Amino acid sequence: MIIYYTQLGQSLSDLCNEIQLENPEYLRDYHNQNCSLSERFEGDIVQGMKIYIPSSSEILELNKKIRGNNQSFYDFPANGKFPFDFKFWEGTYQIIQTTYSDDTVLAKYENKVRLDIEGVKDGYYHFLFSAFDFRKNEDISDSKVDTLAKMCIEVIYPIRYIIDPEGKLIGIVLTRKTEDIVSELDSIKNFFPDQYSSDYIEKMKGIIENPEIISQKFKNTLFNSFMFGEFYRTQLENWTNSNVYYDFYPWIFDAQPIRFELQNILLPKDIIDDERVKIQQKGISIDNRNLEGLHFTDSKFDEKTDTEKKPIDCEHFAEYFFNRENLSLYKVDARFQYFGNENIKREDFLLERITDSY
């Protein structure tokens, strides 16, 4: 048994997290059983309170009892890692992305995406991916440019995602013959005979005819980063935090993905029978490229390369919500902030599953 004096702003849950006890009520009960009558308390702790806390060996025994009674506030995965189960990745997802300058909303983009299981081949999972129902500022745009873009993209979908057994996206390929897609793109020119539309269609044909560009264009999306990133392959350690790891997120439109140093934190339940598992992901940029350099198409991260100009200063934050019963993804609520010279640029990203069966 150890005597401890509580700190400013510290809660009973905070103290339990520090000592790695899985239910705050057991700490309160332990204290009340070992203190004098005048030192007993109900509710939460306050600053400067003397608390009797269990030793390390006693905490291990208490945690066994807590789990035996199904009263733990934490759902620790086997071997510290939440497994990728391809059966639960199938479904329809809503995406909402909002851009800000300081606190002013600049634009709000929405669309839906669909993943369908195609099958398993050579140990890899094949999904069919498509995107649809695009909106800007809550309206479906009927402008000529947007209509042209939608018609071109509809010709390409669905595309095939190839996923390894750990949930890593290793390849994106077309599901139709290149010549058939090119032929349909050419037919769109009949509806848009102007030079701009012709140039746009020719650019799309150039992408379709280059498998490497197809893979890069479709792979570097926030949806893919949040669905198939290193987050899922990173283990929790002895408590609720993972080791530091690294991954790329394409937060800036039409620019190369930014490399972040990241860490995951398993959050406690709000209530014992909470239906969601929540994991927090925090990251800071360790990319040595500046904003201008990220917009170069041939720009690649190289940790050995120094830059004369100040590298991009930004941070990444996300909360992942999983269904407790089968650990299928329910929602990702994420935020990106870039600290420029004059103001703060922000992107909010919400990915939410809208399929009932998960």
mmCIF file of C-alpha atoms in Angstrom:
data_model
loop_
_atom_site.group_PDB
_atom_site.id
_atom_site.type_symbol
_atom_site.label_atom_id
_atom_site.label_comp_id
_atom_site.label_asym_id
_atom_site.label_seq_id
_atom_site.Cartn_x
_atom_site.Cartn_y
_atom_site.Cartn_z
ATOM 1 C CA MET A 1 0.000 0.000 0.000
ATOM 2 C CA ILE A 2 1.235 3.488 -0.916
ATOM 3 C CA ILE A 3 0.185 6.927 0.341
ATOM 4 C CA TYR A 4 -0.360 9.452 -2.450
ATOM 5 C CA TYR A 5 -1.453 13.118 -2.459
ATOM 6 C CA THR A 6 -3.620 14.122 -5.416
ATOM 7 C CA GLN A 7 -2.654 16.859 -7.880
ATOM 8 C CA LEU A 8 -4.494 19.881 -9.286
ATOM 9 C CA GLY A 9 -7.067 18.908 -11.906
ATOM 10 C CA GLN A 10 -6.511 15.202 -11.356
ATOM 11 C CA SER A 11 -9.515 12.890 -11.412
ATOM 12 C CA LEU A 12 -9.931 9.394 -10.013
ATOM 13 C CA SER A 13 -9.870 8.075 -13.597
ATOM 14 C CA ASP A 14 -6.624 9.962 -14.278
ATOM 15 C CA LEU A 15 -5.019 8.413 -11.222
ATOM 16 C CA CYS A 16 -6.192 4.942 -12.251
ATOM 17 C CA ASN A 17 -4.641 5.466 -15.664
ATOM 18 C CA GLU A 18 -1.327 6.410 -14.030
ATOM 19 C CA ILE A 19 -1.231 3.332 -11.825
ATOM 20 C CA GLN A 20 -2.804 1.096 -14.531
ATOM 21 C CA LEU A 21 -5.895 0.082 -12.585
ATOM 22 C CA GLU A 22 -8.818 -0.738 -14.858
ATOM 23 C CA ASN A 23 -11.789 0.537 -12.821
ATOM 24 C CA PRO A 24 -11.849 3.734 -10.675
ATOM 25 C CA GLU A 25 -14.469 2.332 -8.290
ATOM 26 C CA TYR A 26 -12.014 -0.334 -7.144
ATOM 27 C CA LEU A 27 -9.469 2.343 -6.241
ATOM 28 C CA ARG A 28 -12.059 4.235 -4.211
ATOM 29 C CA ASP A 29 -13.087 1.008 -2.459
ATOM 30 C CA TYR A 30 -9.450 0.116 -1.768
ATOM 31 C CA HIS A 31 -8.820 3.515 -0.204
ATOM 32 C CA ASN A 32 -11.988 3.397 1.924
ATOM 33 C CA GLN A 33 -11.098 -0.071 3.210
ATOM 34 C CA ASN A 34 -7.607 0.998 4.293
ATOM 35 C CA CYS A 35 -8.106 4.548 5.601
ATOM 36 C CA SER A 36 -9.666 5.961 8.762
ATOM 37 C CA LEU A 37 -13.393 6.758 8.835
ATOM 38 C CA SER A 38 -12.708 10.487 8.459
ATOM 39 C CA GLU A 39 -10.663 9.883 5.276
ATOM 40 C CA ARG A 40 -13.334 7.951 3.401
ATOM 41 C CA PHE A 41 -14.936 9.603 0.384
ATOM 42 C CA GLU A 42 -17.567 9.116 -2.316
ATOM 43 C CA GLY A 43 -17.495 10.673 -5.758
ATOM 44 C CA ASP A 44 -14.283 12.053 -7.238
ATOM 45 C CA ILE A 45 -11.025 13.215 -5.663
ATOM 46 C CA VAL A 46 -9.922 16.811 -5.070
ATOM 47 C CA GLN A 47 -6.499 18.453 -4.986
ATOM 48 C CA GLY A 48 -4.323 17.623 -1.998
ATOM 49 C CA MET A 49 -6.384 14.634 -0.865
ATOM 50 C CA LYS A 50 -4.464 11.770 0.720
ATOM 51 C CA ILE A 51 -5.182 8.548 -1.138
ATOM 52 C CA TYR A 52 -4.166 5.025 -0.233
ATOM 53 C CA ILE A 53 -3.292 3.242 -3.467
ATOM 54 C CA PRO A 54 -2.458 -0.442 -3.983
ATOM 55 C CA SER A 55 1.031 -1.752 -4.684
ATOM 56 C CA SER A 56 1.972 -3.170 -8.090
ATOM 57 C CA SER A 57 1.229 -6.734 -7.027
ATOM 58 C CA GLU A 58 -2.117 -5.670 -5.535
ATOM 59 C CA ILE A 59 -3.029 -3.853 -8.771
ATOM 60 C CA LEU A 60 -2.434 -7.058 -10.744
ATOM 61 C CA GLU A 61 -4.781 -8.941 -8.438
ATOM 62 C CA LEU A 62 -7.401 -6.192 -8.555
ATOM 63 C CA ASN A 63 -7.296 -6.129 -12.361
ATOM 64 C CA LYS A 64 -7.862 -9.897 -12.443
ATOM 65 C CA LYS A 65 -10.896 -9.411 -10.227
ATOM 66 C CA ILE A 66 -12.146 -6.480 -12.330
ATOM 67 C CA ARG A 67 -11.914 -8.510 -15.545
ATOM 68 C CA GLY A 68 -13.483 -11.536 -13.893
ATOM 69 C CA ASN A 69 -16.461 -9.363 -12.962
ATOM 70 C CA ASN A 70 -16.602 -7.864 -16.498
ATOM 71 C CA GLN A 71 -16.090 -4.401 -15.004
ATOM 72 C CA SER A 72 -12.994 -3.214 -16.845
ATOM 73 C CA PHE A 73 -13.119 0.213 -18.487
ATOM 74 C CA TYR A 74 -10.629 -0.951 -21.117
ATOM 75 C CA ASP A 75 -10.827 -3.419 -23.986
ATOM 76 C CA PHE A 76 -7.276 -4.573 -24.519
ATOM 77 C CA PRO A 77 -6.809 -6.509 -27.792
ATOM 78 C CA ALA A 78 -5.071 -9.874 -27.897
ATOM 79 C CA ASN A 79 -1.312 -9.379 -28.325
ATOM 80 C CA GLY A 80 -1.862 -5.628 -28.177
ATOM 81 C CA LYS A 81 -3.125 -5.359 -31.758
ATOM 82 C CA PHE A 82 -6.610 -5.097 -33.247
ATOM 83 C CA PRO A 83 -6.684 -7.654 -36.083
ATOM 84 C CA PHE A 84 -7.749 -6.762 -39.619
ATOM 85 C CA ASP A 85 -10.900 -8.716 -40.478
ATOM 86 C CA PHE A 86 -11.793 -8.158 -44.125
ATOM 87 C CA LYS A 87 -15.405 -9.298 -43.615
ATOM 88 C CA PHE A 88 -16.151 -6.183 -41.571
ATOM 89 C CA TRP A 89 -14.565 -3.670 -43.965
ATOM 90 C CA GLU A 90 -17.298 -4.130 -46.571
ATOM 91 C CA GLY A 91 -19.927 -1.400 -46.583
ATOM 92 C CA THR A 92 -20.884 2.155 -47.474
ATOM 93 C CA TYR A 93 -19.178 5.132 -45.866
ATOM 94 C CA GLN A 94 -20.011 8.828 -45.705
ATOM 95 C CA ILE A 95 -17.122 11.303 -45.976
ATOM 96 C CA ILE A 96 -17.336 14.954 -44.941
ATOM 97 C CA GLN A 97 -14.284 17.178 -45.289
ATOM 98 C CA THR A 98 -14.362 20.824 -44.176
ATOM 99 C CA THR A 99 -11.625 23.371 -44.794
ATOM 100 C CA TYR A 100 -11.016 26.398 -42.569
ATOM 101 C CA SER A 101 -8.855 29.488 -42.439
ATOM 102 C CA ASP A 102 -8.555 30.204 -38.722
ATOM 103 C CA ASP A 103 -12.206 29.700 -37.650
ATOM 104 C CA THR A 104 -13.800 30.632 -40.976
ATOM 105 C CA VAL A 105 -15.275 27.820 -43.068
ATOM 106 C CA LEU A 106 -13.982 27.994 -46.634
ATOM 107 C CA ALA A 107 -15.671 24.925 -48.113
ATOM 108 C CA LYS A 108 -17.399 21.690 -47.179
ATOM 109 C CA TYR A 109 -17.093 18.600 -49.380
ATOM 110 C CA GLU A 110 -19.146 15.417 -49.061
ATOM 111 C CA ASN A 111 -19.309 12.097 -50.850
ATOM 112 C CA LYS A 112 -19.982 8.442 -50.265
ATOM 113 C CA VAL A 113 -17.744 5.473 -50.988
ATOM 114 C CA ARG A 114 -18.503 1.787 -51.227
ATOM 115 C CA LEU A 115 -16.285 -1.246 -50.552
ATOM 116 C CA ASP A 116 -17.470 -4.646 -51.760
ATOM 117 C CA ILE A 117 -15.610 -7.892 -51.178
ATOM 118 C CA GLU A 118 -14.664 -9.433 -54.513
ATOM 119 C CA GLY A 119 -12.789 -12.408 -53.098
ATOM 120 C CA VAL A 120 -9.446 -13.727 -51.875
ATOM 121 C CA LYS A 121 -6.622 -14.506 -54.288
ATOM 122 C CA ASP A 122 -3.132 -15.769 -53.390
ATOM 123 C CA GLY A 123 -3.706 -14.766 -49.767
ATOM 124 C CA TYR A 124 -4.689 -11.183 -50.638
ATOM 125 C CA TYR A 125 -8.137 -9.653 -50.202
ATOM 126 C CA HIS A 126 -9.710 -8.019 -53.230
ATOM 127 C CA PHE A 127 -12.245 -5.220 -52.744
ATOM 128 C CA LEU A 128 -14.189 -3.260 -55.348
ATOM 129 C CA PHE A 129 -14.129 0.459 -54.595
ATOM 130 C CA SER A 130 -16.422 3.163 -55.952
ATOM 131 C CA ALA A 131 -17.240 6.765 -54.981
ATOM 132 C CA PHE A 132 -20.464 8.660 -55.629
ATOM 133 C CA ASP A 133 -22.921 11.346 -54.457
ATOM 134 C CA PHE A 134 -20.432 14.213 -54.518
ATOM 135 C CA ARG A 135 -21.530 17.495 -52.930
ATOM 136 C CA LYS A 136 -19.969 20.858 -52.194
ATOM 137 C CA ASN A 137 -21.346 23.096 -49.457
ATOM 138 C CA GLU A 138 -24.253 20.628 -49.102
ATOM 139 C CA ASP A 139 -25.400 21.096 -52.708
ATOM 140 C CA ILE A 140 -25.068 18.782 -55.693
ATOM 141 C CA SER A 141 -23.239 20.845 -58.258
ATOM 142 C CA ASP A 142 -24.683 20.872 -61.776
ATOM 143 C CA SER A 143 -21.956 23.032 -63.293
ATOM 144 C CA LYS A 144 -20.466 21.919 -66.577
ATOM 145 C CA VAL A 145 -17.052 21.234 -65.047
ATOM 146 C CA ASP A 146 -18.450 19.100 -62.222
ATOM 147 C CA THR A 147 -20.745 17.184 -64.560
ATOM 148 C CA LEU A 148 -17.802 16.427 -66.851
ATOM 149 C CA ALA A 149 -15.696 15.211 -63.926
ATOM 150 C CA LYS A 150 -18.500 12.963 -62.630
ATOM 151 C CA MET A 151 -19.094 11.393 -66.030
ATOM 152 C CA CYS A 152 -15.390 10.639 -66.433
ATOM 153 C CA ILE A 153 -14.998 9.153 -62.971
ATOM 154 C CA GLU A 154 -18.094 6.972 -63.355
ATOM 155 C CA VAL A 155 -16.453 5.339 -66.381
ATOM 156 C CA ILE A 156 -13.475 4.291 -64.223
ATOM 157 C CA TYR A 157 -15.317 2.795 -61.222
ATOM 158 C CA PRO A 158 -15.269 0.306 -59.730
ATOM 159 C CA ILE A 159 -11.545 -0.101 -59.208
ATOM 160 C CA ARG A 160 -9.898 -3.016 -57.411
ATOM 161 C CA TYR A 161 -8.109 -2.664 -54.078
ATOM 162 C CA ILE A 162 -5.613 -5.396 -53.194
ATOM 163 C CA ILE A 163 -5.127 -5.717 -49.427
ATOM 164 C CA ASP A 164 -2.638 -7.915 -47.569
ATOM 165 C CA PRO A 165 -3.656 -10.031 -44.514
ATOM 166 C CA GLU A 166 -2.666 -7.224 -42.111
ATOM 167 C CA GLY A 167 -4.888 -4.684 -43.825
ATOM 168 C CA LYS A 168 -2.228 -2.854 -45.877
ATOM 169 C CA LEU A 169 -3.237 -1.472 -49.271
ATOM 170 C CA ILE A 170 -0.613 -2.861 -51.644
ATOM 171 C CA GLY A 171 -2.185 -2.248 -55.042
ATOM 172 C CA ILE A 172 -4.926 -0.466 -56.972
ATOM 173 C CA VAL A 173 -5.852 -1.629 -60.470
ATOM 174 C CA LEU A 174 -8.622 -1.134 -63.007
ATOM 175 C CA THR A 175 -11.340 -3.765 -63.273
ATOM 176 C CA ARG A 176 -12.051 -3.071 -66.943
ATOM 177 C CA LYS A 177 -9.881 -3.146 -70.039
ATOM 178 C CA THR A 178 -7.997 0.079 -70.630
ATOM 179 C CA GLU A 179 -9.159 0.332 -74.254
ATOM 180 C CA ASP A 180 -12.818 0.056 -73.194
ATOM 181 C CA ILE A 181 -12.448 2.876 -70.670
ATOM 182 C CA VAL A 182 -10.599 5.060 -73.180
ATOM 183 C CA SER A 183 -13.355 4.451 -75.741
ATOM 184 C CA GLU A 184 -16.055 5.535 -73.276
ATOM 185 C CA LEU A 185 -14.060 8.625 -72.324
ATOM 186 C CA ASP A 186 -13.844 9.560 -76.001
ATOM 187 C CA SER A 187 -17.606 9.196 -76.326
ATOM 188 C CA ILE A 188 -18.078 11.820 -73.588
ATOM 189 C CA LYS A 189 -16.613 14.395 -75.984
ATOM 190 C CA ASN A 190 -19.914 14.228 -77.863
ATOM 191 C CA PHE A 191 -21.579 15.922 -74.894
ATOM 192 C CA PHE A 192 -18.752 18.420 -74.287
ATOM 193 C CA PRO A 193 -17.279 19.521 -77.635
ATOM 194 C CA ASP A 194 -15.311 22.509 -76.264
ATOM 195 C CA GLN A 195 -11.512 22.567 -76.051
ATOM 196 C CA TYR A 196 -11.367 22.615 -72.230
ATOM 197 C CA SER A 197 -13.435 19.424 -71.991
ATOM 198 C CA SER A 198 -11.354 17.758 -74.702
ATOM 199 C CA ASP A 199 -8.140 18.605 -72.841
ATOM 200 C CA TYR A 200 -9.598 17.307 -69.560
ATOM 201 C CA ILE A 201 -10.649 14.021 -71.164
ATOM 202 C CA GLU A 202 -7.253 13.585 -72.779
ATOM 203 C CA LYS A 203 -5.640 14.106 -69.374
ATOM 204 C CA MET A 204 -7.902 11.401 -67.888
ATOM 205 C CA LYS A 205 -6.955 9.054 -70.721
ATOM 206 C CA GLY A 206 -3.284 9.649 -69.947
ATOM 207 C CA ILE A 207 -3.885 8.629 -66.347
ATOM 208 C CA ILE A 208 -5.842 5.514 -67.320
ATOM 209 C CA GLU A 209 -3.098 4.357 -69.671
ATOM 210 C CA ASN A 210 -0.435 4.558 -66.936
ATOM 211 C CA PRO A 211 -0.914 1.947 -64.149
ATOM 212 C CA GLU A 212 1.636 3.661 -61.886
ATOM 213 C CA ILE A 213 -0.220 6.978 -62.036
ATOM 214 C CA ILE A 214 -3.553 5.241 -61.427
ATOM 215 C CA SER A 215 -2.198 3.600 -58.281
ATOM 216 C CA GLN A 216 -0.701 6.836 -56.984
ATOM 217 C CA LYS A 217 -3.749 8.998 -57.739
ATOM 218 C CA PHE A 218 -6.224 6.695 -56.060
ATOM 219 C CA LYS A 219 -4.000 5.514 -53.225
ATOM 220 C CA ASN A 220 -3.134 8.972 -51.885
ATOM 221 C CA THR A 221 -6.498 9.737 -50.314
ATOM 222 C CA LEU A 222 -7.489 10.299 -46.701
ATOM 223 C CA PHE A 223 -10.029 7.482 -46.951
ATOM 224 C CA ASN A 224 -7.298 4.986 -47.781
ATOM 225 C CA SER A 225 -4.968 6.384 -45.102
ATOM 226 C CA PHE A 226 -7.586 6.000 -42.388
ATOM 227 C CA MET A 227 -8.862 2.622 -43.605
ATOM 228 C CA PHE A 228 -5.576 0.866 -44.394
ATOM 229 C CA GLY A 229 -2.815 2.845 -42.652
ATOM 230 C CA GLU A 230 -0.134 1.833 -40.146
ATOM 231 C CA PHE A 231 -2.626 2.584 -37.365
ATOM 232 C CA TYR A 232 -3.961 -0.983 -37.605
ATOM 233 C CA ARG A 233 -0.526 -2.605 -37.575
ATOM 234 C CA THR A 234 0.766 -0.804 -34.487
ATOM 235 C CA GLN A 235 0.674 -2.623 -31.168
ATOM 236 C CA LEU A 236 -0.282 -1.215 -27.801
ATOM 237 C CA GLU A 237 2.470 -1.726 -25.278
ATOM 238 C CA ASN A 238 2.224 -2.505 -21.552
ATOM 239 C CA TRP A 239 -0.754 -0.207 -20.983
ATOM 240 C CA THR A 240 -2.869 2.017 -23.237
ATOM 241 C CA ASN A 241 -0.185 3.677 -25.378
ATOM 242 C CA SER A 242 1.502 2.354 -28.488
ATOM 243 C CA ASN A 243 5.105 2.928 -29.423
ATOM 244 C CA VAL A 244 5.832 5.865 -31.701
ATOM 245 C CA TYR A 245 5.401 4.961 -35.377
ATOM 246 C CA TYR A 246 5.411 6.757 -38.736
ATOM 247 C CA ASP A 247 2.950 7.118 -41.583
ATOM 248 C CA PHE A 248 1.942 9.474 -44.407
ATOM 249 C CA TYR A 249 -1.367 11.372 -44.637
ATOM 250 C CA PRO A 250 -2.415 13.389 -47.742
ATOM 251 C CA TRP A 251 -4.025 16.275 -45.893
ATOM 252 C CA ILE A 252 -3.214 18.994 -48.432
ATOM 253 C CA PHE A 253 -5.117 18.882 -51.711
ATOM 254 C CA ASP A 254 -3.046 18.204 -54.825
ATOM 255 C CA ALA A 255 0.145 17.781 -52.786
ATOM 256 C CA GLN A 256 2.315 14.871 -51.651
ATOM 257 C CA PRO A 257 1.332 13.108 -48.392
ATOM 258 C CA ILE A 258 2.993 14.456 -45.239
ATOM 259 C CA ARG A 259 5.044 12.183 -42.996
ATOM 260 C CA PHE A 260 3.972 12.207 -39.332
ATOM 261 C CA GLU A 261 5.334 10.817 -36.107
ATOM 262 C CA LEU A 262 2.312 9.161 -34.494
ATOM 263 C CA GLN A 263 1.142 7.418 -31.349
ATOM 264 C CA ASN A 264 -2.098 5.582 -30.517
ATOM 265 C CA ILE A 265 -3.875 5.735 -27.155
ATOM 266 C CA LEU A 266 -6.654 3.340 -26.130
ATOM 267 C CA LEU A 267 -9.327 5.424 -24.378
ATOM 268 C CA PRO A 268 -11.388 4.168 -21.432
ATOM 269 C CA LYS A 269 -15.084 3.435 -21.813
ATOM 270 C CA ASP A 270 -17.566 6.127 -20.844
ATOM 271 C CA ILE A 271 -19.666 3.440 -19.188
ATOM 272 C CA ILE A 272 -19.038 -0.247 -18.529
ATOM 273 C CA ASP A 273 -21.414 -1.428 -21.274
ATOM 274 C CA ASP A 274 -20.275 1.128 -23.842
ATOM 275 C CA GLU A 275 -20.780 -0.309 -27.340
ATOM 276 C CA ARG A 276 -17.737 1.449 -28.835
ATOM 277 C CA VAL A 277 -13.991 1.014 -28.550
ATOM 278 C CA LYS A 278 -12.230 4.360 -28.948
ATOM 279 C CA ILE A 279 -8.607 4.876 -29.919
ATOM 280 C CA GLN A 280 -6.962 8.265 -30.172
ATOM 281 C CA GLN A 281 -4.202 8.975 -32.686
ATOM 282 C CA LYS A 282 -1.902 11.978 -32.299
ATOM 283 C CA GLY A 283 0.840 13.099 -34.636
ATOM 284 C CA ILE A 284 3.248 15.879 -35.482
ATOM 285 C CA SER A 285 4.941 16.438 -38.820
ATOM 286 C CA ILE A 286 8.517 15.224 -39.168
ATOM 287 C CA ASP A 287 8.563 16.064 -42.873
ATOM 288 C CA ASN A 288 11.563 18.107 -43.967
ATOM 289 C CA ARG A 289 9.764 19.473 -47.053
ATOM 290 C CA ASN A 290 8.102 22.874 -47.038
ATOM 291 C CA LEU A 291 4.625 23.592 -48.416
ATOM 292 C CA GLU A 292 5.963 24.470 -51.850
ATOM 293 C CA GLY A 293 8.035 21.302 -52.024
ATOM 294 C CA LEU A 294 5.031 19.125 -51.174
ATOM 295 C CA HIS A 295 3.293 20.359 -54.322
ATOM 296 C CA PHE A 296 6.048 19.052 -56.608
ATOM 297 C CA THR A 297 4.811 15.822 -58.195
ATOM 298 C CA ASP A 298 8.250 14.213 -57.981
ATOM 299 C CA SER A 299 8.782 15.296 -54.371
ATOM 300 C CA LYS A 300 9.479 12.350 -52.066
ATOM 301 C CA PHE A 301 10.272 12.301 -48.379
ATOM 302 C CA ASP A 302 13.927 11.625 -47.591
ATOM 303 C CA GLU A 303 14.898 11.775 -43.909
ATOM 304 C CA LYS A 304 18.552 12.301 -44.857
ATOM 305 C CA THR A 305 17.789 15.433 -46.884
ATOM 306 C CA ASP A 306 18.005 18.838 -45.239
ATOM 307 C CA THR A 307 16.057 21.828 -46.467
ATOM 308 C CA GLU A 308 17.166 25.441 -46.376
ATOM 309 C CA LYS A 309 13.621 26.717 -45.933
ATOM 310 C CA LYS A 310 11.466 26.085 -42.877
ATOM 311 C CA PRO A 311 9.682 22.719 -43.202
ATOM 312 C CA ILE A 312 5.923 22.497 -42.882
ATOM 313 C CA ASP A 313 4.649 22.958 -39.316
ATOM 314 C CA CYS A 314 1.478 20.933 -38.795
ATOM 315 C CA GLU A 315 -0.251 18.433 -36.538
ATOM 316 C CA HIS A 316 -2.626 15.508 -36.938
ATOM 317 C CA PHE A 317 -5.318 14.283 -34.562
ATOM 318 C CA ALA A 318 -7.894 11.513 -34.979
ATOM 319 C CA GLU A 319 -10.276 9.376 -32.952
ATOM 320 C CA TYR A 320 -11.225 5.939 -34.266
ATOM 321 C CA PHE A 321 -14.479 4.318 -33.098
ATOM 322 C CA PHE A 322 -14.984 0.558 -33.408
ATOM 323 C CA ASN A 323 -17.925 -1.708 -32.732
ATOM 324 C CA ARG A 324 -17.037 -3.538 -29.501
ATOM 325 C CA GLU A 325 -18.619 -6.825 -30.571
ATOM 326 C CA ASN A 326 -16.652 -7.454 -33.766
ATOM 327 C CA LEU A 327 -14.207 -4.482 -33.932
ATOM 328 C CA SER A 328 -15.614 -3.243 -37.263
ATOM 329 C CA LEU A 329 -14.909 0.410 -37.958
ATOM 330 C CA TYR A 330 -17.768 2.731 -37.049
ATOM 331 C CA LYS A 331 -16.314 6.222 -37.403
ATOM 332 C CA VAL A 332 -13.116 8.274 -37.751
ATOM 333 C CA ASP A 333 -13.215 11.890 -36.591
ATOM 334 C CA ALA A 334 -9.971 13.638 -37.588
ATOM 335 C CA ARG A 335 -8.403 17.088 -37.716
ATOM 336 C CA PHE A 336 -5.350 18.613 -39.391
ATOM 337 C CA GLN A 337 -3.827 22.001 -38.602
ATOM 338 C CA TYR A 338 -1.153 23.808 -40.579
ATOM 339 C CA PHE A 339 0.482 26.796 -38.919
ATOM 340 C CA GLY A 340 1.308 29.233 -41.700
ATOM 341 C CA ASN A 341 2.843 32.685 -41.522
ATOM 342 C CA GLU A 342 -0.426 34.597 -41.251
ATOM 343 C CA ASN A 343 -3.151 32.188 -40.156
ATOM 344 C CA ILE A 344 -3.967 28.616 -39.225
ATOM 345 C CA LYS A 345 -5.225 26.341 -41.973
ATOM 346 C CA ARG A 346 -7.432 23.525 -40.752
ATOM 347 C CA GLU A 347 -9.062 20.467 -42.258
ATOM 348 C CA ASP A 348 -11.740 18.441 -40.495
ATOM 349 C CA PHE A 349 -12.358 14.933 -41.810
ATOM 350 C CA LEU A 350 -15.284 12.737 -40.794
ATOM 351 C CA LEU A 351 -15.542 9.168 -42.053
ATOM 352 C CA GLU A 352 -18.672 7.361 -40.882
ATOM 353 C CA ARG A 353 -20.044 3.989 -41.748
ATOM 354 C CA ILE A 354 -23.675 4.194 -42.876
ATOM 355 C CA THR A 355 -24.251 0.502 -43.557
ATOM 356 C CA ASP A 356 -26.599 -1.081 -41.023
ATOM 357 C CA SER A 357 -24.979 -4.526 -40.895
ATOM 358 C CA TYR A 358 -21.676 -4.079 -39.066
#
